[in-house]
Amino acid sequence: MKKIRVYELAKELNIPAKEAVSELNELGFKITSHMAALDDESYQLAKEELSKKFNSVEEKSEKEPAKKAENKKNADNEKKADTQKKEKSKQKSNSSKRNKQRHKQSKQKNKNASTNQASEEKQNKKQKEESDVTYIPASISVKDLAEAINVSVTQLISKLIQLGIMANQNQDVDFDTAELIADEFNKKVALKEPEEVKSDFDLDYEDAEETLKPRPPVITVMGHVDHGKTSLLDRIRKAHVTSGEAGGITQHIGAYTVNIDGNKIVFLDTPGHEAFTAMRSRGAQVTDIAILVVAADDGVMPQTIEAINHAKAAEVPIIVAVNKMDKPDANDARIKQELADNGLMPDEWGGDAIIVPVSAKTGDGIDDLLEMILMVSDMEEFKANPDRKAVGTIVEAQLDKGRGPTATVLVEKGTLRLGDEVVSGQASGRVRAMFDDKGKKIKKAGPSIPVLILGLSEVPEAGGKLYEVEDEKTARAYADRVRDVQREEMIHQGDNISLDDLFSKIEEGALKDLNIIVKTDVKGTIDAVRQSLNKLSNEEVKVNIIHGAVGGITDSDVMLATASKAVIIGFNVRPSQGAMDMAKHEGVDIRTYRVIYDAIEDVKNAIQGMLDPKFEEEVLGRATVRQVFKVPHIGNVAGVYVTNGKLTRQSTIRLIRDNVVVFEGDVSSMKRFKDDAKELLTGYEGGVGLENYNDIKEGDEMEAYIMSEVKR
């Protein structure tokens, strides 16, 4: 007889796998997990013992209700007789008690009247003193200060001039200056204590154990490109969703639900580990189980390893689906060895990694995979309280032209209902409409259920939390509070590393690994950079190239850098505008170079604490080339439209084509209509010629910047 696993025995006896493991260990079996294998003799003995144990429990539970019912009946009769006796004596004593109480109350009333009057006078005095003081932040604009102390802006500016301070109404002044000015107007100001920055504002809280109920598991499918993630999801969907419902599931929402023998499983239809990283980087862990798809004919690839690391960092169970087993060159033994080499030891070899061979093409092994998901879910006991205010995570969000801001929400706790007031970051509003994963209107959604909601004031941030609140006023208050503390949040973040503070971090012992993301214009550069930078590792710090790819620096690169506290290094490539904005917001250090050796030298010097004086690049603006004009004796001139910031005559221009730098040099000419111009501002059109360069094409982007030395 082949070896039987513990979970299979539990299934045969119709008992939970977790209880089976616990009972077998108590009986003397050395069972490490539900995946442990039993030989024929052990299987028979375990089956006999478990049958005795759980059958006796069932018989006992059947007898107990009848016995309890009889005992309850006798107890009720005795209780009824006692109650009648007590009621008679109680009625007699109540009248005398009431008379005594009336006398006591009238005496206390007179005493309280004088006490209340004294405390009221004291309170009014205190409130008056507090009302005379205006609380202001450490830095405040002249206009806001004028409003705070109730004087005109003109009067305030005049007083500032008298004191030798030149400032307009939009400029900020520090607290000392503000206090001095307020004193001139006989006003008292005090420093407002900065609010503690909290991402959740105490809207989320832990639920009591007795309120928790089982919920469906949330699954994310991860893996290398072309290993069959989409095919696997399609096969599951076709097999376990009715044909009438299947159409347009993924079109309506980035998640869908399947039913397996009455048990629900929620799949997040996301671009694998990238979305996973984005969630983790914001501290919004919504995935319960990660399915790692590995092609049987291809094996473990770099992106597979990256997916493993992301899942381990998020501390979620991993189930490996070895796909494409229908191919003749499929080799699952090689896959198991490669997985073991990367920290996922197969259960057959004594590890705890569940490996299931499947074929998305033929459907073989799909049911086994789903069974494993349910079994892991049973072992992990995923629970939530459905009877509280809803808390969820924004899976994705966008602005729909017809419906306004829309958000896909995965409910984690509580129940979200139609008409509920909700808040997510700076976005707030009432849930006006709610759609399930099939595009049908619904009125409520419980834990682990994905829904599309309408009614928010603006598009929320993907990966952010969504909270149900009492009313519209509260929702707006929280949204305004988020908006007010954005600056403080930026200050408090400070988790990401830069080359400038690398050495100090090493000295403090706060940094042992330097993670680097490399983006280049050609593939060969990646390996060259990886080999060169790996040699820089020493006893204090290890240099890790966590990701390398060809192309411009994108939003997903910045998200990965945020999650892994990495520095982004680019060669002959530039970040997109979105990536630049995100990097600034998240505090990610992006370095771009034209020569490999410059980057290697910078990293080396940063490790040794010997960086040269830093020249900071200040990007002035960007423009799009809309038309190219040929001018005799001059060459090609670009007709541009300035989309962001400004272009100046003295700035250096980068010509960018598909996020790759094709030219970098000076401006030879700049015109606005027929006149020479010193600068072109946002929304302006003009002509720009580049020094000794004519290969300009429509659709190219021009990025203007200047360099300035920064003291270290």
XYZ file of C-alpha atoms in Angstrom:
712
model
C 0.000 0.000 0.000
C 1.277 3.511 -0.809
C 1.887 5.977 1.964
C -1.136 7.953 3.148
C -0.834 11.579 4.256
C -2.429 12.818 7.469
C -4.779 15.218 5.672
C -6.072 12.322 3.519
C -6.791 10.263 6.646
C -8.565 13.263 8.199
C -10.661 13.641 5.069
C -11.575 9.931 5.126
C -12.733 10.161 8.760
C -14.456 13.543 8.137
C -12.499 15.399 10.828
C -10.475 18.650 10.594
C -6.846 18.102 9.558
C -5.609 20.365 12.365
C -7.398 18.287 15.033
C -6.096 15.071 13.480
C -2.479 16.315 13.748
C -2.995 17.391 17.372
C -4.649 14.095 18.443
C -2.035 11.924 16.735
C 0.772 13.768 18.532
C -1.015 13.207 21.863
C -1.301 9.489 21.024
C 2.477 9.248 20.531
C 2.726 9.652 16.752
C 5.478 12.099 15.787
C 3.571 14.224 13.270
C 5.115 17.506 12.115
C 2.329 18.690 9.793
C -0.768 17.651 7.858
C 1.545 16.665 4.958
C 3.296 13.944 7.005
C 3.112 10.472 5.428
C 1.989 7.286 7.256
C 3.007 3.739 6.292
C 0.441 0.927 6.182
C 0.826 -0.145 9.837
C 0.831 3.423 11.192
C -2.155 4.307 9.013
C -4.266 1.410 10.371
C -3.320 2.193 13.988
C -3.952 5.953 13.549
C -7.292 5.304 11.850
C -8.399 2.978 14.672
C -7.370 5.415 17.421
C -8.912 8.478 15.747
C -12.153 6.570 15.040
C -12.447 5.596 18.725
C -11.701 9.127 19.868
C -14.099 11.016 17.609
C -16.914 8.368 17.652
C -17.023 8.479 21.461
C -17.167 12.281 21.319
C -20.118 12.093 18.887
C -22.051 9.596 21.055
C -21.463 11.744 24.123
C -22.635 14.845 22.311
C -25.877 13.056 21.272
C -26.703 11.967 24.852
C -25.897 15.283 26.472
C -28.781 17.328 24.962
C -31.481 14.987 26.400
C -29.876 14.953 29.851
C -29.447 18.704 29.798
C -33.108 19.206 28.824
C -34.353 17.132 31.803
C -32.089 18.878 34.299
C -33.138 22.231 32.916
C -36.849 21.423 33.394
C -36.387 20.526 37.080
C -34.256 23.574 37.702
C -36.870 25.840 36.058
C -39.652 24.528 38.365
C -37.572 25.131 41.494
C -36.563 28.571 40.294
C -40.183 29.547 39.612
C -41.278 28.702 43.185
C -38.380 30.666 44.702
C -39.164 33.646 42.540
C -42.798 33.844 43.723
C -41.723 33.869 47.408
C -39.086 36.518 46.846
C -41.492 38.753 44.904
C -43.920 39.040 47.845
C -41.251 40.095 50.359
C -39.729 42.458 47.836
C -43.007 44.371 47.377
C -43.267 44.987 51.148
C -39.797 46.458 51.496
C -39.959 48.634 48.378
C -42.421 51.185 49.826
C -40.222 51.951 52.856
C -37.114 52.158 50.676
C -38.787 54.719 48.360
C -39.600 57.050 51.300
C -35.994 56.955 52.536
C -34.685 57.587 49.010
C -36.859 60.709 48.498
C -35.490 62.267 51.706
C -31.893 61.478 50.743
C -32.303 62.921 47.207
C -33.707 66.258 48.394
C -30.790 66.625 50.854
C -28.217 65.803 48.135
C -29.852 68.192 45.670
C -29.291 71.208 47.926
C -25.661 70.186 48.459
C -24.987 69.745 44.735
C -26.478 73.102 43.787
C -23.782 75.072 45.650
C -20.984 72.757 44.427
C -22.076 72.986 40.787
C -22.180 76.775 40.914
C -18.582 76.996 42.157
C -17.256 74.495 39.598
C -19.160 76.210 36.790
C -17.546 79.575 37.607
C -14.108 77.921 37.697
C -14.720 76.206 34.332
C -15.910 79.423 32.663
C -12.778 81.239 33.871
C -10.535 78.495 32.498
C -12.325 78.482 29.118
C -12.002 82.256 28.841
C -8.256 82.063 29.452
C -7.881 79.299 26.858
C -9.962 81.184 24.304
C -7.551 84.125 24.489
C -4.705 81.885 23.261
C -4.464 80.952 19.580
C -2.648 77.732 18.751
C -0.529 77.800 15.572
C 1.936 75.353 13.964
C 5.747 75.722 13.983
C 5.592 77.264 10.497
C 2.666 79.332 9.216
C 1.978 81.545 6.209
C 1.461 85.290 6.711
C -2.102 85.025 5.428
C -3.009 82.174 7.809
C -1.404 84.002 10.739
C -3.470 87.115 10.001
C -6.655 85.021 10.021
C -5.601 83.228 13.214
C -5.050 86.422 15.249
C -7.948 88.239 13.518
C -6.075 91.135 11.876
C -5.887 92.197 8.235
C -3.088 90.890 6.018
C -2.062 94.486 5.165
C -1.651 95.395 8.847
C 0.404 92.244 9.446
C 2.733 92.854 6.471
C 3.226 96.487 7.582
C 4.221 95.317 11.034
C 6.642 92.796 9.508
C 8.279 95.562 7.431
C 8.668 97.689 10.588
C 10.535 94.788 12.146
C 12.764 94.452 9.073
C 11.113 91.308 7.693
C 10.131 91.393 4.005
C 7.448 88.812 3.264
C 4.313 88.509 1.158
C 1.075 86.856 2.250
C 2.038 83.427 0.868
C 5.431 83.207 2.568
C 5.902 81.222 5.766
C 7.238 82.584 9.054
C 8.543 80.546 11.989
C 6.863 80.381 15.386
C 9.228 82.871 17.086
C 8.471 85.510 14.457
C 4.755 84.772 14.619
C 4.786 85.096 18.428
C 6.615 88.426 18.177
C 4.132 89.807 15.643
C 1.123 88.558 17.627
C 2.476 90.324 20.718
C 2.565 93.588 18.736
C -1.187 93.220 18.283
C -1.707 92.198 21.950
C -2.559 88.651 20.928
C -1.357 85.453 22.568
C -0.221 82.490 20.497
C 1.034 79.071 21.533
C 2.732 76.279 19.649
C 0.302 73.689 18.412
C 1.520 70.216 19.166
C 1.874 68.250 15.917
C -0.659 65.472 15.600
C 0.758 62.012 15.789
C 0.861 60.636 12.302
C -1.237 57.515 12.026
C -2.175 55.839 8.809
C -5.317 54.239 10.180
C -6.429 56.932 12.686
C -7.545 54.191 15.072
C -10.352 53.254 12.701
C -9.078 49.696 12.692
C -8.900 47.563 15.812
C -8.479 43.953 16.827
C -11.650 41.946 17.258
C -12.384 39.646 20.178
C -11.769 35.958 19.477
C -15.407 34.981 20.062
C -16.614 37.407 17.337
C -14.475 35.856 14.588
C -16.069 33.632 11.964
C -14.474 31.650 9.075
C -13.944 33.557 5.824
C -12.842 32.548 2.305
C -9.073 32.542 1.606
C -7.640 35.214 -0.717
C -5.216 33.845 -3.300
C -2.589 35.618 -5.430
C -1.023 33.744 -8.350
C 2.650 34.580 -8.932
C 5.438 33.374 -11.185
C 7.663 33.981 -14.218
C 6.424 35.381 -17.511
C 4.862 32.760 -19.861
C 4.765 30.069 -17.183
C 0.975 29.868 -17.463
C -0.464 32.084 -14.689
C -3.278 33.420 -16.861
C -4.004 30.016 -18.405
C -4.250 28.459 -14.956
C -6.663 31.138 -13.745
C -8.765 30.748 -16.906
C -8.934 26.977 -16.431
C -10.064 27.360 -12.789
C -12.641 29.935 -13.800
C -14.078 27.830 -16.623
C -14.263 24.738 -14.464
C -15.848 26.285 -11.398
C -17.897 29.256 -12.586
C -21.132 28.741 -14.553
C -21.045 29.690 -18.209
C -23.638 32.379 -17.727
C -21.460 34.119 -15.168
C -18.064 33.623 -16.736
C -18.310 36.355 -19.325
C -16.640 39.563 -18.276
C -15.605 38.631 -14.757
C -12.144 40.058 -15.088
C -13.486 43.004 -17.061
C -15.618 44.225 -14.183
C -13.199 43.755 -11.331
C -9.642 42.604 -10.677
C -10.755 39.633 -8.577
C -13.224 36.785 -8.805
C -14.767 34.112 -6.588
C -15.062 30.372 -7.279
C -17.109 27.785 -5.380
C -15.581 24.386 -4.531
C -18.082 22.031 -2.922
C -19.754 24.895 -1.106
C -16.455 26.538 -0.103
C -15.529 29.934 -1.563
C -12.037 30.858 -2.794
C -11.196 34.418 -3.857
C -8.537 34.916 -6.551
C -6.869 38.281 -7.059
C -6.450 38.656 -10.814
C -3.329 40.809 -10.636
C -0.031 41.066 -12.532
C 1.634 38.660 -10.138
C 4.338 39.787 -7.803
C 4.334 43.434 -8.968
C 0.910 44.030 -7.486
C 1.921 41.917 -4.510
C 4.910 44.201 -3.930
C 2.783 47.323 -4.186
C 0.451 45.980 -1.536
C 3.295 45.008 0.766
C 5.104 48.310 0.340
C 2.080 50.112 1.772
C 1.632 47.647 4.597
C -1.637 46.373 3.185
C -1.315 42.628 3.227
C -4.476 41.167 1.761
C -3.162 37.889 0.372
C -3.603 34.747 2.504
C -1.977 32.171 0.222
C 0.445 32.603 -2.687
C 0.365 30.147 -5.596
C 3.719 29.985 -7.350
C 3.402 28.811 -10.955
C 6.527 27.124 -12.402
C 6.652 25.704 -15.934
C 7.764 22.044 -15.911
C 9.735 22.455 -19.155
C 11.391 25.736 -18.169
C 12.210 25.480 -14.482
C 12.904 28.115 -11.836
C 13.665 31.482 -13.468
C 14.906 34.805 -12.010
C 11.380 36.182 -11.730
C 10.317 32.955 -9.975
C 13.001 33.498 -7.336
C 11.882 37.107 -6.972
C 8.291 35.914 -6.448
C 9.464 33.412 -3.788
C 11.298 36.169 -1.927
C 8.269 38.480 -2.037
C 5.972 35.756 -0.692
C 8.428 34.861 2.093
C 8.825 38.526 3.040
C 5.054 38.806 3.317
C 5.014 35.630 5.471
C 2.239 33.859 3.574
C 1.960 30.107 2.828
C 3.239 29.095 -0.629
C 1.709 26.368 -2.820
C 3.764 25.520 -5.914
C 1.813 24.609 -9.061
C 4.162 22.854 -11.523
C 2.402 23.716 -14.797
C 2.704 22.337 -18.356
C 3.000 18.712 -17.176
C 1.394 17.665 -20.478
C 4.566 18.564 -22.403
C 6.914 15.709 -23.334
C 10.002 17.436 -21.892
C 8.338 18.132 -18.527
C 10.633 17.278 -15.630
C 9.079 17.781 -12.210
C 12.063 16.142 -10.415
C 14.354 18.904 -11.718
C 11.820 21.531 -10.632
C 11.745 20.115 -7.081
C 15.541 20.221 -6.894
C 15.640 23.835 -8.102
C 12.926 24.814 -5.608
C 14.870 23.125 -2.796
C 17.982 25.092 -3.809
C 15.956 28.298 -3.387
C 14.558 27.537 0.065
C 11.347 25.654 -0.832
C 11.903 22.035 0.305
C 9.250 19.667 -1.158
C 7.089 17.821 1.366
C 8.143 14.495 -0.205
C 11.731 15.273 0.832
C 10.833 16.119 4.387
C 10.060 19.812 3.824
C 6.789 21.739 4.137
C 6.435 23.080 0.573
C 3.290 21.734 -1.099
C 4.012 20.942 -4.756
C 1.128 20.040 -7.082
C 1.714 18.966 -10.736
C -0.947 20.516 -13.011
C -1.739 21.192 -16.637
C -3.723 24.319 -17.443
C -4.160 22.990 -20.992
C -5.741 19.614 -20.133
C -7.096 20.453 -16.681
C -5.163 17.657 -14.932
C -4.328 18.394 -11.316
C -6.581 21.500 -11.053
C -8.921 19.813 -8.557
C -5.910 18.654 -6.507
C -4.603 22.232 -6.445
C -7.931 23.611 -5.236
C -8.143 20.849 -2.613
C -4.684 21.868 -1.342
C -5.814 25.501 -1.127
C -8.835 24.508 0.976
C -6.690 22.257 3.154
C -4.106 25.004 3.837
C -6.989 27.404 4.497
C -8.435 24.947 7.013
C -5.067 24.639 8.763
C -4.463 28.402 8.875
C -8.040 29.114 10.070
C -8.672 32.405 8.262
C -11.288 34.288 10.278
C -12.825 37.759 10.520
C -15.645 39.557 12.333
C -18.504 40.292 9.894
C -20.553 42.227 12.499
C -18.493 45.433 12.772
C -17.708 48.530 10.707
C -16.085 47.531 7.438
C -12.334 47.719 6.796
C -10.939 46.897 3.350
C -8.030 47.406 0.971
C -8.138 49.274 -2.341
C -6.990 46.692 -4.905
C -7.221 49.123 -7.813
C -8.801 52.501 -8.502
C -9.450 54.645 -11.553
C -11.450 57.579 -12.874
C -14.326 56.431 -15.056
C -15.631 59.086 -17.457
C -19.219 58.018 -16.991
C -19.264 57.012 -13.324
C -16.547 59.151 -11.736
C -13.996 57.733 -9.262
C -14.298 53.948 -8.922
C -12.454 51.628 -6.553
C -12.128 47.856 -6.299
C -12.228 47.035 -2.597
C -11.399 43.734 -0.934
C -13.332 43.708 2.334
C -11.144 42.364 5.168
C -13.294 42.922 8.270
C -16.916 43.753 8.875
C -19.621 44.113 6.243
C -19.719 46.941 3.687
C -23.257 48.024 2.790
C -24.881 50.269 0.241
C -25.178 53.793 1.666
C -22.272 53.451 4.122
C -20.035 56.465 4.652
C -16.415 55.538 3.881
C -12.970 57.162 3.812
C -9.691 56.141 2.145
C -6.799 58.575 2.475
C -7.965 61.914 1.107
C -10.990 60.336 -0.605
C -14.325 60.126 1.198
C -17.967 59.666 0.288
C -21.040 57.466 0.451
C -21.246 54.080 -1.294
C -23.777 54.936 -4.046
C -23.482 51.651 -5.921
C -21.755 48.332 -5.357
C -21.004 45.584 -7.891
C -19.731 42.050 -7.321
C -17.118 40.193 -9.371
C -19.748 39.343 -11.997
C -20.832 42.960 -12.517
C -24.132 42.483 -10.659
C -25.456 45.106 -8.250
C -25.322 43.990 -4.622
C -26.314 45.604 -1.320
C -23.635 44.224 1.008
C -20.276 42.449 1.026
C -18.659 40.535 3.909
C -15.023 39.595 4.664
C -12.838 38.440 1.727
C -15.428 39.585 -0.821
C -14.170 41.865 -3.653
C -16.513 44.656 -4.792
C -16.444 47.656 -7.095
C -17.803 50.783 -5.372
C -18.918 54.204 -6.636
C -19.404 57.431 -4.708
C -15.931 58.548 -3.579
C -14.950 62.219 -3.825
C -11.688 61.405 -5.664
C -9.647 58.427 -6.859
C -8.073 56.741 -3.800
C -4.546 55.372 -3.703
C -4.201 51.701 -4.728
C -3.046 49.619 -1.784
C -4.538 52.057 0.732
C -7.073 51.170 3.420
C -10.791 51.924 3.226
C -12.768 52.462 6.441
C -16.450 52.706 7.197
C -17.308 55.641 9.516
C -20.407 56.920 11.330
C -21.463 59.789 9.072
C -20.459 62.190 6.287
C -19.035 64.745 8.740
C -16.680 62.155 10.255
C -15.569 60.917 6.817
C -14.694 64.436 5.676
C -12.910 65.155 8.958
C -10.666 62.119 8.535
C -10.007 62.954 4.868
C -9.061 66.533 5.802
C -6.841 65.226 8.574
C -4.958 63.015 6.114
C -4.492 66.017 3.839
C -3.201 68.128 6.738
C -0.580 65.629 7.906
C 0.887 64.749 4.473
C 3.967 66.813 5.246
C 4.449 65.109 8.613
C 4.069 61.707 6.971
C 6.865 62.559 4.574
C 9.069 63.530 7.517
C 8.252 60.380 9.477
C 8.816 58.004 6.564
C 12.589 58.347 6.165
C 12.995 54.560 5.853
C 14.535 54.456 2.406
C 18.273 54.613 1.889
C 20.302 56.946 -0.331
C 23.969 56.839 -1.294
C 24.534 60.091 0.640
C 23.650 58.635 4.043
C 24.897 55.109 3.298
C 28.161 55.388 5.251
C 26.534 56.778 8.395
C 23.975 53.950 8.330
C 26.781 51.368 8.038
C 28.649 52.935 10.980
C 25.512 52.865 13.107
C 25.044 49.218 12.247
C 21.626 50.006 10.808
C 22.505 48.713 7.356
C 23.904 45.319 6.419
C 22.580 45.048 2.869
C 22.556 47.598 0.064
C 19.789 46.674 -2.382
C 20.136 48.051 -5.902
C 17.748 48.045 -8.863
C 19.461 48.403 -12.246
C 17.731 49.712 -15.397
C 19.667 49.997 -18.667
C 19.222 50.662 -22.375
C 20.812 47.321 -23.389
C 20.735 43.889 -21.735
C 24.515 43.327 -21.727
C 24.992 46.234 -19.333
C 22.998 44.491 -16.567
C 25.424 41.582 -16.195
C 28.425 43.904 -16.344
C 26.985 46.085 -13.586
C 25.968 43.075 -11.479
C 29.471 41.574 -11.575
C 31.165 44.892 -10.832
C 28.886 45.882 -7.954
C 28.924 42.426 -6.319
C 32.714 42.790 -5.952
C 32.157 45.868 -3.760
C 30.645 43.785 -0.923
C 32.724 43.742 2.284
C 32.412 42.692 5.930
C 30.172 45.652 6.826
C 27.775 45.681 3.896
C 26.614 43.320 1.177
C 25.626 44.722 -2.228
C 22.577 42.969 -3.733
C 21.236 43.494 -7.242
C 17.596 42.610 -6.531
C 16.288 43.470 -9.980
C 17.732 44.260 -13.404
C 15.883 44.973 -16.651
C 16.018 46.866 -19.937
C 13.939 50.044 -20.341
C 13.077 53.284 -18.591
C 12.556 53.633 -14.840
C 8.848 53.038 -14.170
C 6.375 53.252 -11.280
C 6.754 49.508 -10.554
C 10.535 49.972 -10.123
C 9.910 52.673 -7.532
C 7.335 50.446 -5.747
C 9.853 47.596 -5.593
C 12.522 50.014 -4.297
C 10.113 51.232 -1.611
C 9.280 47.692 -0.492
C 12.913 46.531 -0.422
C 14.582 49.848 0.589
C 16.665 49.882 -2.590
C 18.543 52.489 -4.623
C 17.657 52.733 -8.342
C 20.557 53.107 -10.781
C 19.883 53.868 -14.454
C 22.230 53.828 -17.466
C 21.214 55.893 -20.471
C 17.589 55.730 -19.327
C 15.333 58.197 -17.543
C 12.450 57.848 -15.108
C 8.948 58.649 -16.326
C 7.212 61.673 -14.810
C 5.050 59.349 -12.706
C 8.126 57.500 -11.437
C 9.836 60.788 -10.534
C 6.810 62.005 -8.602
C 6.431 58.670 -6.783
C 10.160 58.531 -5.954
C 9.963 62.023 -4.464
C 6.901 61.057 -2.420
C 8.342 57.729 -1.205
C 11.888 59.032 -0.640
C 13.515 56.667 -3.156
C 17.016 57.583 -4.404
C 17.274 57.451 -8.226
C 20.739 57.839 -9.781
C 21.259 58.043 -13.549
C 24.616 57.633 -15.306
C 26.084 57.574 -18.795
C 29.164 55.526 -17.820
C 29.198 52.316 -15.722
C 32.420 53.222 -13.961
C 30.883 56.403 -12.549
C 28.161 54.367 -10.853
C 30.619 51.802 -9.503
C 32.840 54.576 -8.185
C 29.887 56.308 -6.498
C 28.743 53.112 -4.742
C 32.318 52.300 -3.692
C 32.912 55.773 -2.289
C 29.514 55.727 -0.561
C 30.420 52.473 1.216
C 33.750 53.968 2.291
C 32.241 57.322 3.247
C 34.294 59.213 0.675
C 31.761 60.600 -1.760
C 32.915 63.597 -3.791
C 31.017 66.886 -3.585
C 27.532 66.205 -4.773
C 26.117 67.937 -7.815
C 22.384 67.913 -7.499
C 20.352 67.823 -10.647
C 17.344 70.117 -10.700
C 14.858 69.202 -13.416
C 13.240 72.408 -14.679
C 10.625 70.978 -16.990
C 9.581 68.772 -19.878
C 8.297 69.401 -23.367
C 6.936 67.207 -26.155
C 8.166 67.532 -29.753
C 5.068 67.988 -31.883
C 6.706 68.914 -35.199
C 10.186 69.103 -36.732
C 11.138 72.021 -39.009
C 14.109 72.098 -41.385
C 15.766 75.524 -41.331
C 18.397 76.339 -44.018
C 21.978 76.778 -42.710
C 20.831 75.795 -39.194
C 19.420 72.279 -39.395
C 16.398 70.735 -37.680
C 14.447 72.734 -35.117
C 11.872 71.143 -32.828
C 8.417 72.649 -32.477
C 7.656 71.857 -28.832
C 4.804 72.114 -26.336
C 5.889 72.528 -22.688
C 3.916 69.992 -20.598
C 5.539 70.551 -17.222
C 7.720 73.283 -15.657
C 9.792 75.330 -18.102
C 12.619 75.188 -20.660
C 15.333 77.846 -20.373
C 18.046 79.023 -22.753
C 20.816 78.289 -20.201
C 19.622 74.786 -19.243
C 20.988 71.475 -20.493
C 18.578 69.466 -22.629
C 18.087 65.709 -22.681
C 16.350 64.334 -25.750
C 14.401 61.264 -24.663
C 12.927 58.665 -27.012
C 10.900 55.795 -25.443
C 12.376 56.660 -22.020
C 15.925 56.251 -23.399
C 18.309 59.232 -23.615
C 19.479 59.709 -27.229
C 21.141 63.112 -26.813
C 22.321 65.405 -24.039
C 23.620 68.900 -24.734
C 23.047 72.653 -24.901
C 20.332 74.742 -26.524
C 21.454 76.450 -29.743
C 18.292 78.512 -30.233
C 14.934 79.154 -28.549
C 12.077 81.095 -30.075
C 8.553 82.065 -29.151
C 6.797 82.711 -32.476
C 9.444 84.680 -34.401
C 11.088 86.304 -31.374
C 14.051 84.972 -29.409
C 13.064 83.704 -25.975
C 14.940 83.121 -22.707
C 12.421 80.557 -21.486
C 9.240 78.660 -22.442
C 6.697 78.125 -19.639
C 4.074 75.407 -19.083
C 1.417 75.451 -21.800
C 3.576 77.523 -24.205
C 4.628 76.476 -27.687
C 7.946 77.403 -29.232
C 10.930 76.349 -31.289
C 14.058 74.737 -29.787
C 17.294 73.952 -31.627
C 19.944 71.632 -30.133
C 23.701 72.263 -30.347
C 25.244 70.068 -33.089
C 22.300 67.631 -33.228
C 19.641 67.174 -35.910
C 18.143 63.700 -35.333
C 14.960 65.008 -33.718
C 11.675 63.122 -34.251
C 8.022 63.820 -33.522
C 6.961 62.332 -30.167
C 10.394 62.834 -28.579
C 10.539 64.460 -25.156
C 12.897 67.226 -24.047
C 13.922 67.407 -20.406
C 15.603 70.618 -19.232
C 17.837 70.584 -16.163
C 20.620 72.485 -14.386
C 23.373 71.205 -12.068
C 24.269 72.803 -8.752
C 26.799 71.741 -6.146
C 25.430 70.707 -2.772
C 27.546 70.993 0.354
C 27.842 67.716 2.283
